[in-house]
Amino acid sequence: MNTISRMLFTLIALILVVAVAACGAPAAQPTTPAAAPASATEPIKIGALYGITGGMSSIDAPGLNGMKLAVKEINAAGGILGRQIELIAVDGKTDQTTTTNAASELINVHKVVVIGGLNDSTFALAAGPIAQQAGIPFVTAGATLPTLPEQIGDFFFMAPFGDDAQAFAIADYAIDDLQAKTAYLLVDQAYDFTTALASFFKQRFTEKGGRIVLEDIYRSGDTDFSAQIAKVKALNPPPDVLFISAIPNEAGITTKQFREAGLTMPIISGDGFDTPLIAEVAGDLADDVFFATHVALDNADPKVQNFVRAYTQEYGKAPENAFAVLGYDTLNLIADAIKRAGSDDSKAIRDALAATQSFQAVSGTITYAPGQRKPDKSVTIIRVQDGVYTFVKEVKP
């Protein structure tokens, strides 16, 4: 076969192949939609990190309960982005090393996309950098050191006000409402929160014309305050108010021992005193105690009372303190950010948190100014009298 014949044969063969294919090939079938990625149906994993045991348990356990309540309500309403929330809680045990390890566990083992919790700044400073390095947003429910966001980084957010706000508020109340001119300071030296709170109180109290007549210290875990009490009783004249900067574990025992010693002047403090331990430990001696905190549970605001009813129905008891509210608010703030982000991507959640404007939480309105990750919220003053906690006023220093 010469070259021309071979070319002609090849051409005819190709024509026949095309014709057969056109006549006998089955019609093209419609494309079957690809199955939705697994992540679209899997739950959104949110970490809860608290000191459920140890010295922070009286405020951290209610905080976790508040988070759980928020998750139950959100899931019952259909979840977020069509998905349920899975809340994964790990106990930091009121220990810095354990708290650091718990943060790592939530991120590396449980693969959470965002973390909320912790009510003390020392523990937030332990866990926050772990989340920051991993690019996981961390929203502290109740840690109030105002410099936390700057110290930790741009993935760290505060749901509460700062220690400056609450210290200024209780200092204003001492001078303007209690007519105090002098104050005694007792400060736990073990925590960033207690030292910062005392420093801000002293600043405001003296700026307004008050005088600090004596400053004394103790270490967290102390149970005998007789030496400090003896110094106060030696003061002549006695101070008008006693400012005790303590974590919840020492709030009740200091109140009890100072009252047993016959020191009846008002005891004032910050949200470390927002614990049932004052009434439980001091009993009938829990009188004329005033503290600044995030919300009063007897506030008639419908948002507050709706929360109180829901919490009581869920747990068979009234919320213990404002930290139950803060846990609830923190989870709802995170859920709102995920919804606005339209994704459970951690970076997208971080960006949505940073853009939060006028979020209506039970504990107040949360807005983050550009470049800021601490809200400017009002402060509530509460009085303990005969072991009963009563709303006094809400102020914005």
mmCIF file of C-alpha atoms in Angstrom:
data_model
loop_
_atom_site.group_PDB
_atom_site.id
_atom_site.type_symbol
_atom_site.label_atom_id
_atom_site.label_comp_id
_atom_site.label_asym_id
_atom_site.label_seq_id
_atom_site.Cartn_x
_atom_site.Cartn_y
_atom_site.Cartn_z
ATOM 1 C CA MET A 1 0.000 0.000 0.000
ATOM 2 C CA ASN A 2 1.460 3.293 -1.110
ATOM 3 C CA THR A 3 1.508 6.392 1.063
ATOM 4 C CA ILE A 4 -1.627 7.951 -0.509
ATOM 5 C CA SER A 5 -3.620 4.741 -0.056
ATOM 6 C CA ARG A 6 -2.592 4.419 3.572
ATOM 7 C CA MET A 7 -3.675 8.020 4.299
ATOM 8 C CA LEU A 8 -7.031 7.434 2.571
ATOM 9 C CA PHE A 9 -7.609 4.232 4.581
ATOM 10 C CA THR A 10 -6.821 5.984 7.858
ATOM 11 C CA LEU A 11 -9.210 8.841 7.061
ATOM 12 C CA ILE A 12 -12.083 6.451 6.252
ATOM 13 C CA ALA A 13 -11.449 4.521 9.501
ATOM 14 C CA LEU A 14 -11.624 7.704 11.558
ATOM 15 C CA ILE A 15 -14.899 8.732 9.931
ATOM 16 C CA LEU A 16 -16.406 5.307 10.715
ATOM 17 C CA VAL A 17 -15.314 5.503 14.415
ATOM 18 C CA VAL A 18 -16.884 8.933 14.844
ATOM 19 C CA ALA A 19 -20.109 7.795 13.192
ATOM 20 C CA VAL A 20 -20.418 4.732 15.400
ATOM 21 C CA ALA A 21 -19.747 6.786 18.519
ATOM 22 C CA ALA A 22 -22.386 9.315 17.557
ATOM 23 C CA CYS A 23 -25.015 6.641 16.907
ATOM 24 C CA GLY A 24 -24.310 4.120 19.619
ATOM 25 C CA ALA A 25 -22.906 6.012 22.564
ATOM 26 C CA PRO A 26 -25.297 6.465 25.490
ATOM 27 C CA ALA A 27 -26.620 9.954 26.135
ATOM 28 C CA ALA A 28 -24.687 12.032 28.628
ATOM 29 C CA GLN A 29 -26.089 11.720 32.161
ATOM 30 C CA PRO A 30 -26.717 14.723 34.446
ATOM 31 C CA THR A 31 -23.929 15.289 36.950
ATOM 32 C CA THR A 32 -24.752 14.021 40.431
ATOM 33 C CA PRO A 33 -24.210 16.777 43.050
ATOM 34 C CA ALA A 34 -21.149 16.162 45.174
ATOM 35 C CA ALA A 35 -21.835 15.107 48.729
ATOM 36 C CA ALA A 36 -21.684 17.959 51.241
ATOM 37 C CA PRO A 37 -18.353 18.104 53.041
ATOM 38 C CA ALA A 38 -18.384 16.427 56.422
ATOM 39 C CA SER A 39 -17.699 19.755 58.170
ATOM 40 C CA ALA A 40 -21.079 21.088 57.018
ATOM 41 C CA THR A 41 -22.911 18.511 59.154
ATOM 42 C CA GLU A 42 -20.482 17.985 62.012
ATOM 43 C CA PRO A 43 -20.975 20.046 65.202
ATOM 44 C CA ILE A 44 -19.057 23.261 65.746
ATOM 45 C CA LYS A 45 -16.592 22.571 68.563
ATOM 46 C CA ILE A 46 -16.244 25.310 71.171
ATOM 47 C CA GLY A 47 -13.916 24.934 74.144
ATOM 48 C CA ALA A 48 -14.846 25.876 77.715
ATOM 49 C CA LEU A 49 -11.897 26.367 80.060
ATOM 50 C CA TYR A 50 -12.599 26.993 83.746
ATOM 51 C CA GLY A 51 -11.210 26.156 87.175
ATOM 52 C CA ILE A 52 -14.118 23.930 88.146
ATOM 53 C CA THR A 53 -12.202 22.665 91.163
ATOM 54 C CA GLY A 54 -9.951 24.615 93.518
ATOM 55 C CA GLY A 55 -10.108 28.200 94.694
ATOM 56 C CA MET A 56 -12.025 29.522 91.664
ATOM 57 C CA SER A 57 -14.766 26.898 91.769
ATOM 58 C CA SER A 58 -17.399 29.144 93.388
ATOM 59 C CA ILE A 59 -17.339 31.451 90.361
ATOM 60 C CA ASP A 60 -16.046 29.176 87.585
ATOM 61 C CA ALA A 61 -18.576 26.361 88.060
ATOM 62 C CA PRO A 62 -21.506 28.794 87.633
ATOM 63 C CA GLY A 63 -19.715 30.235 84.593
ATOM 64 C CA LEU A 64 -19.584 26.823 82.935
ATOM 65 C CA ASN A 65 -23.244 26.258 83.770
ATOM 66 C CA GLY A 66 -24.071 29.550 82.065
ATOM 67 C CA MET A 67 -22.214 28.411 78.941
ATOM 68 C CA LYS A 68 -24.017 25.063 78.927
ATOM 69 C CA LEU A 69 -27.387 26.809 79.203
ATOM 70 C CA ALA A 70 -26.584 29.042 76.231
ATOM 71 C CA VAL A 71 -25.542 26.015 74.141
ATOM 72 C CA LYS A 72 -28.764 24.182 74.999
ATOM 73 C CA GLU A 73 -30.866 27.170 73.946
ATOM 74 C CA ILE A 74 -28.947 27.730 70.703
ATOM 75 C CA ASN A 75 -29.063 24.060 69.702
ATOM 76 C CA ALA A 76 -32.793 23.855 70.487
ATOM 77 C CA ALA A 77 -33.333 26.799 68.140
ATOM 78 C CA GLY A 78 -31.524 25.068 65.268
ATOM 79 C CA GLY A 79 -27.876 25.759 66.083
ATOM 80 C CA ILE A 80 -25.583 28.028 64.071
ATOM 81 C CA LEU A 81 -25.186 27.889 60.298
ATOM 82 C CA GLY A 82 -27.436 24.828 60.347
ATOM 83 C CA ARG A 83 -25.087 22.983 62.722
ATOM 84 C CA GLN A 84 -25.194 22.115 66.408
ATOM 85 C CA ILE A 85 -22.676 23.350 68.947
ATOM 86 C CA GLU A 86 -20.554 20.845 70.845
ATOM 87 C CA LEU A 87 -19.206 22.397 74.050
ATOM 88 C CA ILE A 88 -16.046 20.669 75.247
ATOM 89 C CA ALA A 89 -15.123 21.562 78.842
ATOM 90 C CA VAL A 90 -11.750 20.930 80.480
ATOM 91 C CA ASP A 91 -11.010 21.698 84.139
ATOM 92 C CA GLY A 92 -7.980 23.923 84.752
ATOM 93 C CA LYS A 93 -8.247 23.083 88.492
ATOM 94 C CA THR A 94 -7.288 26.635 89.563
ATOM 95 C CA ASP A 95 -3.692 25.795 88.708
ATOM 96 C CA GLN A 96 -1.580 27.655 86.149
ATOM 97 C CA THR A 97 0.221 24.637 84.717
ATOM 98 C CA THR A 98 -2.968 22.582 84.525
ATOM 99 C CA THR A 99 -4.748 25.507 82.882
ATOM 100 C CA THR A 100 -2.000 25.811 80.262
ATOM 101 C CA ASN A 101 -2.193 22.078 79.548
ATOM 102 C CA ALA A 102 -5.989 22.268 79.348
ATOM 103 C CA ALA A 103 -5.761 24.987 76.688
ATOM 104 C CA SER A 104 -3.368 22.812 74.666
ATOM 105 C CA GLU A 105 -5.688 19.824 75.021
ATOM 106 C CA LEU A 106 -8.684 21.770 73.746
ATOM 107 C CA ILE A 107 -6.736 22.958 70.701
ATOM 108 C CA ASN A 108 -4.600 19.960 69.776
ATOM 109 C CA VAL A 109 -6.729 17.025 70.908
ATOM 110 C CA HIS A 110 -10.317 18.244 70.683
ATOM 111 C CA LYS A 111 -9.716 20.586 67.715
ATOM 112 C CA VAL A 112 -11.934 23.412 68.999
ATOM 113 C CA VAL A 113 -12.239 26.489 66.794
ATOM 114 C CA VAL A 114 -12.649 28.995 69.650
ATOM 115 C CA ILE A 115 -12.341 28.953 73.459
ATOM 116 C CA GLY A 116 -14.262 30.807 76.168
ATOM 117 C CA GLY A 117 -14.041 30.899 79.943
ATOM 118 C CA LEU A 118 -11.733 31.702 82.888
ATOM 119 C CA ASN A 119 -12.636 34.330 85.462
ATOM 120 C CA ASP A 120 -9.196 35.286 86.750
ATOM 121 C CA SER A 121 -6.433 37.180 84.980
ATOM 122 C CA THR A 122 -3.545 35.039 86.243
ATOM 123 C CA PHE A 123 -5.062 31.980 84.592
ATOM 124 C CA ALA A 124 -5.995 33.926 81.464
ATOM 125 C CA LEU A 125 -2.334 34.909 81.164
ATOM 126 C CA ALA A 126 -1.435 31.203 81.363
ATOM 127 C CA ALA A 127 -3.919 29.962 78.749
ATOM 128 C CA GLY A 128 -4.270 32.946 76.436
ATOM 129 C CA PRO A 129 -0.817 32.761 74.816
ATOM 130 C CA ILE A 130 -1.393 29.084 73.929
ATOM 131 C CA ALA A 131 -4.506 30.021 71.960
ATOM 132 C CA GLN A 132 -2.817 33.083 70.478
ATOM 133 C CA GLN A 133 0.081 31.031 69.127
ATOM 134 C CA ALA A 134 -2.337 28.501 67.618
ATOM 135 C CA GLY A 135 -4.496 31.195 66.006
ATOM 136 C CA ILE A 136 -7.545 30.219 68.090
ATOM 137 C CA PRO A 137 -9.767 33.039 69.438
ATOM 138 C CA PHE A 138 -10.058 33.125 73.232
ATOM 139 C CA VAL A 139 -12.839 35.092 74.937
ATOM 140 C CA THR A 140 -12.371 35.439 78.680
ATOM 141 C CA ALA A 141 -15.668 35.392 80.529
ATOM 142 C CA GLY A 142 -14.549 37.180 83.683
ATOM 143 C CA ALA A 143 -10.819 37.951 83.784
ATOM 144 C CA THR A 144 -10.655 41.720 84.244
ATOM 145 C CA LEU A 145 -7.033 42.875 84.023
ATOM 146 C CA PRO A 146 -7.510 45.701 81.479
ATOM 147 C CA THR A 147 -4.195 45.058 79.723
ATOM 148 C CA LEU A 148 -4.912 41.386 78.945
ATOM 149 C CA PRO A 149 -5.709 41.886 75.221
ATOM 150 C CA GLU A 150 -2.494 43.835 74.653
ATOM 151 C CA GLN A 151 -0.397 41.400 76.686
ATOM 152 C CA ILE A 152 -1.727 38.281 74.954
ATOM 153 C CA GLY A 153 -2.456 39.346 71.394
ATOM 154 C CA ASP A 154 -5.067 39.987 68.737
ATOM 155 C CA PHE A 155 -6.904 36.660 69.188
ATOM 156 C CA PHE A 156 -7.781 37.487 72.821
ATOM 157 C CA PHE A 157 -11.020 39.242 73.809
ATOM 158 C CA MET A 158 -12.663 40.282 77.083
ATOM 159 C CA ALA A 159 -16.398 39.873 77.728
ATOM 160 C CA PRO A 160 -16.231 41.843 81.021
ATOM 161 C CA PHE A 161 -15.129 45.368 81.876
ATOM 162 C CA GLY A 162 -11.612 45.962 83.235
ATOM 163 C CA ASP A 163 -10.401 46.223 86.823
ATOM 164 C CA ASP A 164 -9.975 49.943 86.365
ATOM 165 C CA ALA A 165 -13.726 50.357 85.788
ATOM 166 C CA GLN A 166 -14.843 48.321 88.795
ATOM 167 C CA ALA A 167 -12.203 49.752 91.135
ATOM 168 C CA PHE A 168 -13.132 53.298 90.157
ATOM 169 C CA ALA A 169 -16.822 52.478 90.661
ATOM 170 C CA ILE A 170 -16.399 51.113 94.189
ATOM 171 C CA ALA A 171 -14.043 53.975 95.109
ATOM 172 C CA ASP A 172 -16.647 56.473 93.899
ATOM 173 C CA TYR A 173 -19.320 54.664 95.891
ATOM 174 C CA ALA A 174 -17.183 54.675 99.046
ATOM 175 C CA ILE A 175 -16.649 58.419 98.897
ATOM 176 C CA ASP A 176 -19.912 59.629 97.375
ATOM 177 C CA ASP A 177 -22.413 57.243 98.986
ATOM 178 C CA LEU A 178 -20.713 55.901 102.107
ATOM 179 C CA GLN A 179 -19.089 59.281 102.852
ATOM 180 C CA ALA A 180 -15.734 57.588 103.469
ATOM 181 C CA LYS A 181 -12.662 59.766 103.893
ATOM 182 C CA THR A 182 -10.178 57.082 104.960
ATOM 183 C CA ALA A 183 -9.624 53.480 103.917
ATOM 184 C CA TYR A 184 -7.605 50.428 104.919
ATOM 185 C CA LEU A 185 -6.270 48.165 102.128
ATOM 186 C CA LEU A 186 -5.709 44.420 102.469
ATOM 187 C CA VAL A 187 -4.349 42.853 99.277
ATOM 188 C CA ASP A 188 -3.716 39.265 98.200
ATOM 189 C CA GLN A 189 -0.249 39.377 96.628
ATOM 190 C CA ALA A 190 -0.637 36.148 94.642
ATOM 191 C CA TYR A 191 -2.825 37.326 91.769
ATOM 192 C CA ASP A 192 -2.618 39.894 88.990
ATOM 193 C CA PHE A 193 -6.299 40.645 89.559
ATOM 194 C CA THR A 194 -6.033 41.455 93.259
ATOM 195 C CA THR A 195 -2.949 43.640 92.937
ATOM 196 C CA ALA A 196 -4.341 45.535 89.936
ATOM 197 C CA LEU A 197 -7.724 46.057 91.609
ATOM 198 C CA ALA A 198 -6.082 47.499 94.720
ATOM 199 C CA SER A 199 -3.838 49.765 92.661
ATOM 200 C CA PHE A 200 -6.761 51.192 90.694
ATOM 201 C CA PHE A 201 -8.822 51.641 93.866
ATOM 202 C CA LYS A 202 -6.007 53.519 95.580
ATOM 203 C CA GLN A 203 -5.562 55.735 92.523
ATOM 204 C CA ARG A 204 -9.225 56.727 92.354
ATOM 205 C CA PHE A 205 -9.811 57.003 96.109
ATOM 206 C CA THR A 206 -6.880 59.362 96.626
ATOM 207 C CA GLU A 207 -7.676 61.385 93.485
ATOM 208 C CA LYS A 208 -11.102 62.078 94.970
ATOM 209 C CA GLY A 209 -9.579 63.279 98.249
ATOM 210 C CA GLY A 210 -9.614 60.053 100.233
ATOM 211 C CA ARG A 211 -6.666 58.851 102.304
ATOM 212 C CA ILE A 212 -5.239 55.352 102.660
ATOM 213 C CA VAL A 213 -4.313 54.979 106.325
ATOM 214 C CA LEU A 214 -2.744 51.526 106.134
ATOM 215 C CA GLU A 215 -1.864 48.983 103.459
ATOM 216 C CA ASP A 216 -1.349 45.340 104.345
ATOM 217 C CA ILE A 217 -0.898 42.086 102.447
ATOM 218 C CA TYR A 218 -1.524 38.358 102.655
ATOM 219 C CA ARG A 219 -0.995 35.326 100.434
ATOM 220 C CA SER A 220 -3.768 33.366 98.814
ATOM 221 C CA GLY A 221 -4.601 30.346 100.937
ATOM 222 C CA ASP A 222 -4.034 32.096 104.275
ATOM 223 C CA THR A 223 -6.677 31.234 106.853
ATOM 224 C CA ASP A 224 -5.611 33.344 109.851
ATOM 225 C CA PHE A 225 -5.902 37.131 109.534
ATOM 226 C CA SER A 226 -5.395 37.976 113.216
ATOM 227 C CA ALA A 227 -2.121 39.823 112.567
ATOM 228 C CA GLN A 228 -3.717 42.087 109.971
ATOM 229 C CA ILE A 229 -6.785 42.626 112.165
ATOM 230 C CA ALA A 230 -4.618 43.648 115.122
ATOM 231 C CA LYS A 231 -3.019 46.413 113.010
ATOM 232 C CA VAL A 232 -6.425 47.754 112.006
ATOM 233 C CA LYS A 233 -7.674 47.759 115.597
ATOM 234 C CA ALA A 234 -4.612 49.763 116.616
ATOM 235 C CA LEU A 235 -5.511 52.586 114.233
ATOM 236 C CA ASN A 236 -6.883 55.678 115.961
ATOM 237 C CA PRO A 237 -9.191 56.877 114.578
ATOM 238 C CA PRO A 238 -10.318 53.715 112.776
ATOM 239 C CA PRO A 239 -10.650 53.775 108.979
ATOM 240 C CA ASP A 240 -14.039 54.544 107.479
ATOM 241 C CA VAL A 241 -13.968 51.520 105.147
ATOM 242 C CA LEU A 242 -12.014 48.289 104.734
ATOM 243 C CA PHE A 243 -11.026 47.534 101.125
ATOM 244 C CA ILE A 244 -10.188 43.839 100.791
ATOM 245 C CA SER A 245 -8.790 42.781 97.433
ATOM 246 C CA ALA A 246 -9.320 39.016 97.401
ATOM 247 C CA ILE A 247 -10.249 36.113 95.166
ATOM 248 C CA PRO A 248 -13.511 34.324 96.043
ATOM 249 C CA ASN A 249 -11.853 31.719 98.243
ATOM 250 C CA GLU A 250 -10.883 34.345 100.848
ATOM 251 C CA ALA A 251 -13.938 36.612 100.581
ATOM 252 C CA GLY A 252 -15.960 34.750 103.173
ATOM 253 C CA ILE A 253 -13.198 34.036 105.666
ATOM 254 C CA THR A 254 -11.862 37.605 105.727
ATOM 255 C CA THR A 255 -15.373 38.992 106.215
ATOM 256 C CA LYS A 256 -16.020 36.535 109.050
ATOM 257 C CA GLN A 257 -12.788 37.191 110.926
ATOM 258 C CA PHE A 258 -12.885 40.997 110.619
ATOM 259 C CA ARG A 259 -16.481 41.041 111.866
ATOM 260 C CA GLU A 260 -15.744 38.616 114.700
ATOM 261 C CA ALA A 261 -13.039 41.050 115.828
ATOM 262 C CA GLY A 262 -15.645 43.781 116.238
ATOM 263 C CA LEU A 263 -14.695 45.771 113.128
ATOM 264 C CA THR A 264 -18.101 46.879 111.857
ATOM 265 C CA MET A 265 -17.213 49.520 109.263
ATOM 266 C CA PRO A 266 -18.225 48.746 105.648
ATOM 267 C CA ILE A 267 -16.139 46.168 103.821
ATOM 268 C CA ILE A 268 -15.774 46.980 100.118
ATOM 269 C CA SER A 269 -14.257 45.107 97.192
ATOM 270 C CA GLY A 270 -14.521 44.132 93.541
ATOM 271 C CA ASP A 271 -16.041 41.123 91.801
ATOM 272 C CA GLY A 272 -13.827 38.685 93.696
ATOM 273 C CA PHE A 273 -16.426 39.136 96.435
ATOM 274 C CA ASP A 274 -19.262 38.114 94.104
ATOM 275 C CA THR A 275 -19.435 34.639 95.593
ATOM 276 C CA PRO A 276 -21.915 32.752 97.798
ATOM 277 C CA LEU A 277 -19.006 32.157 100.185
ATOM 278 C CA ILE A 278 -19.572 35.499 101.928
ATOM 279 C CA ALA A 279 -22.955 34.392 103.229
ATOM 280 C CA GLU A 280 -21.997 30.726 103.549
ATOM 281 C CA VAL A 281 -18.845 31.347 105.598
ATOM 282 C CA ALA A 282 -19.624 34.605 107.429
ATOM 283 C CA GLY A 283 -23.301 33.799 108.041
ATOM 284 C CA ASP A 284 -25.013 36.380 110.251
ATOM 285 C CA LEU A 285 -21.793 38.408 110.240
ATOM 286 C CA ALA A 286 -22.129 39.100 106.503
ATOM 287 C CA ASP A 287 -23.303 42.684 106.986
ATOM 288 C CA ASP A 288 -22.437 45.982 105.294
ATOM 289 C CA VAL A 289 -20.365 44.346 102.569
ATOM 290 C CA PHE A 290 -20.379 46.250 99.283
ATOM 291 C CA PHE A 291 -18.765 45.099 96.060
ATOM 292 C CA ALA A 292 -18.597 46.024 92.394
ATOM 293 C CA THR A 293 -19.596 43.365 89.900
ATOM 294 C CA HIS A 294 -21.059 42.745 86.448
ATOM 295 C CA VAL A 295 -24.786 42.382 87.054
ATOM 296 C CA ALA A 296 -27.236 42.057 89.948
ATOM 297 C CA LEU A 297 -29.448 39.009 89.765
ATOM 298 C CA ASP A 298 -32.314 40.918 91.402
ATOM 299 C CA ASN A 299 -32.138 43.669 88.777
ATOM 300 C CA ALA A 300 -35.641 44.027 87.272
ATOM 301 C CA ASP A 301 -34.247 44.265 83.723
ATOM 302 C CA PRO A 302 -36.173 41.672 81.647
ATOM 303 C CA LYS A 303 -32.932 40.278 80.178
ATOM 304 C CA VAL A 304 -31.665 39.545 83.690
ATOM 305 C CA GLN A 305 -34.899 38.017 84.931
ATOM 306 C CA ASN A 306 -35.311 35.860 81.823
ATOM 307 C CA PHE A 307 -31.837 34.470 82.444
ATOM 308 C CA VAL A 308 -32.559 33.854 86.137
ATOM 309 C CA ARG A 309 -35.725 31.904 85.265
ATOM 310 C CA ALA A 310 -34.007 29.828 82.583
ATOM 311 C CA TYR A 311 -31.002 29.025 84.809
ATOM 312 C CA THR A 312 -33.228 28.113 87.755
ATOM 313 C CA GLN A 313 -35.340 25.838 85.578
ATOM 314 C CA GLU A 314 -32.270 24.151 84.105
ATOM 315 C CA TYR A 315 -30.314 23.571 87.322
ATOM 316 C CA GLY A 316 -32.992 23.565 90.026
ATOM 317 C CA LYS A 317 -31.409 26.533 91.787
ATOM 318 C CA ALA A 318 -30.995 30.251 91.196
ATOM 319 C CA PRO A 319 -27.758 31.438 89.567
ATOM 320 C CA GLU A 320 -25.081 31.776 92.200
ATOM 321 C CA ASN A 321 -23.546 35.033 91.033
ATOM 322 C CA ALA A 322 -22.780 37.275 88.047
ATOM 323 C CA PHE A 323 -20.243 34.786 86.699
ATOM 324 C CA ALA A 324 -23.078 32.489 85.642
ATOM 325 C CA VAL A 325 -24.338 35.389 83.530
ATOM 326 C CA LEU A 326 -20.872 36.060 82.109
ATOM 327 C CA GLY A 327 -20.497 32.440 80.994
ATOM 328 C CA TYR A 328 -23.864 32.670 79.260
ATOM 329 C CA ASP A 329 -22.955 35.997 77.635
ATOM 330 C CA THR A 330 -19.559 34.734 76.484
ATOM 331 C CA LEU A 331 -20.997 31.721 74.682
ATOM 332 C CA ASN A 332 -23.689 33.850 73.032
ATOM 333 C CA LEU A 333 -21.078 36.415 71.982
ATOM 334 C CA ILE A 334 -19.022 33.647 70.369
ATOM 335 C CA ALA A 335 -22.104 32.210 68.651
ATOM 336 C CA ASP A 336 -23.011 35.638 67.300
ATOM 337 C CA ALA A 337 -19.492 36.024 65.860
ATOM 338 C CA ILE A 338 -19.640 32.591 64.193
ATOM 339 C CA LYS A 339 -22.996 33.474 62.655
ATOM 340 C CA ARG A 340 -21.710 36.801 61.339
ATOM 341 C CA ALA A 341 -18.533 35.144 60.071
ATOM 342 C CA GLY A 342 -20.637 32.597 58.193
ATOM 343 C CA SER A 343 -17.975 30.043 58.998
ATOM 344 C CA ASP A 344 -16.293 28.116 61.805
ATOM 345 C CA ASP A 345 -12.888 29.180 60.533
ATOM 346 C CA SER A 346 -10.972 30.497 63.541
ATOM 347 C CA LYS A 347 -9.526 33.506 61.714
ATOM 348 C CA ALA A 348 -12.973 34.467 60.426
ATOM 349 C CA ILE A 349 -14.376 34.154 63.961
ATOM 350 C CA ARG A 350 -11.601 36.383 65.272
ATOM 351 C CA ASP A 351 -12.379 39.035 62.659
ATOM 352 C CA ALA A 352 -16.103 38.889 63.448
ATOM 353 C CA LEU A 353 -15.430 39.225 67.184
ATOM 354 C CA ALA A 354 -13.264 42.278 66.556
ATOM 355 C CA ALA A 355 -16.116 43.840 64.561
ATOM 356 C CA THR A 356 -18.688 43.341 67.358
ATOM 357 C CA GLN A 357 -20.929 46.381 67.805
ATOM 358 C CA SER A 358 -23.778 46.812 70.304
ATOM 359 C CA PHE A 359 -24.128 43.141 71.230
ATOM 360 C CA GLN A 360 -26.923 43.024 73.813
ATOM 361 C CA ALA A 361 -25.638 40.738 76.557
ATOM 362 C CA VAL A 362 -27.378 40.140 79.881
ATOM 363 C CA SER A 363 -24.441 41.824 81.639
ATOM 364 C CA GLY A 364 -24.531 44.892 79.373
ATOM 365 C CA THR A 365 -23.775 46.021 75.863
ATOM 366 C CA ILE A 366 -20.553 44.766 74.273
ATOM 367 C CA THR A 367 -18.833 46.880 71.633
ATOM 368 C CA TYR A 368 -15.182 46.656 70.632
ATOM 369 C CA ALA A 369 -13.769 49.949 69.436
ATOM 370 C CA PRO A 370 -11.345 49.701 66.504
ATOM 371 C CA GLY A 371 -8.136 48.090 67.724
ATOM 372 C CA GLN A 372 -9.636 47.414 71.177
ATOM 373 C CA ARG A 373 -10.796 44.074 72.572
ATOM 374 C CA LYS A 374 -12.138 45.205 75.950
ATOM 375 C CA PRO A 375 -15.729 46.494 76.186
ATOM 376 C CA ASP A 376 -16.759 49.689 77.953
ATOM 377 C CA LYS A 377 -19.559 48.394 80.186
ATOM 378 C CA SER A 378 -21.458 49.646 83.207
ATOM 379 C CA VAL A 379 -20.635 48.426 86.731
ATOM 380 C CA THR A 380 -23.130 47.165 89.312
ATOM 381 C CA ILE A 381 -22.826 47.781 93.062
ATOM 382 C CA ILE A 382 -24.230 45.094 95.374
ATOM 383 C CA ARG A 383 -24.756 45.134 99.137
ATOM 384 C CA VAL A 384 -24.685 42.080 101.387
ATOM 385 C CA GLN A 385 -26.828 42.513 104.494
ATOM 386 C CA ASP A 386 -27.820 39.645 106.805
ATOM 387 C CA GLY A 387 -26.377 37.321 104.183
ATOM 388 C CA VAL A 388 -28.702 38.638 101.458
ATOM 389 C CA TYR A 389 -27.247 40.095 98.241
ATOM 390 C CA THR A 390 -29.136 43.185 97.027
ATOM 391 C CA PHE A 391 -28.790 45.394 93.951
ATOM 392 C CA VAL A 392 -27.828 48.951 94.948
ATOM 393 C CA LYS A 393 -27.071 50.820 91.745
ATOM 394 C CA GLU A 394 -25.596 50.624 88.266
ATOM 395 C CA VAL A 395 -22.900 53.121 87.338
ATOM 396 C CA LYS A 396 -20.553 53.880 84.471
ATOM 397 C CA PRO A 397 -17.338 55.415 85.818
#
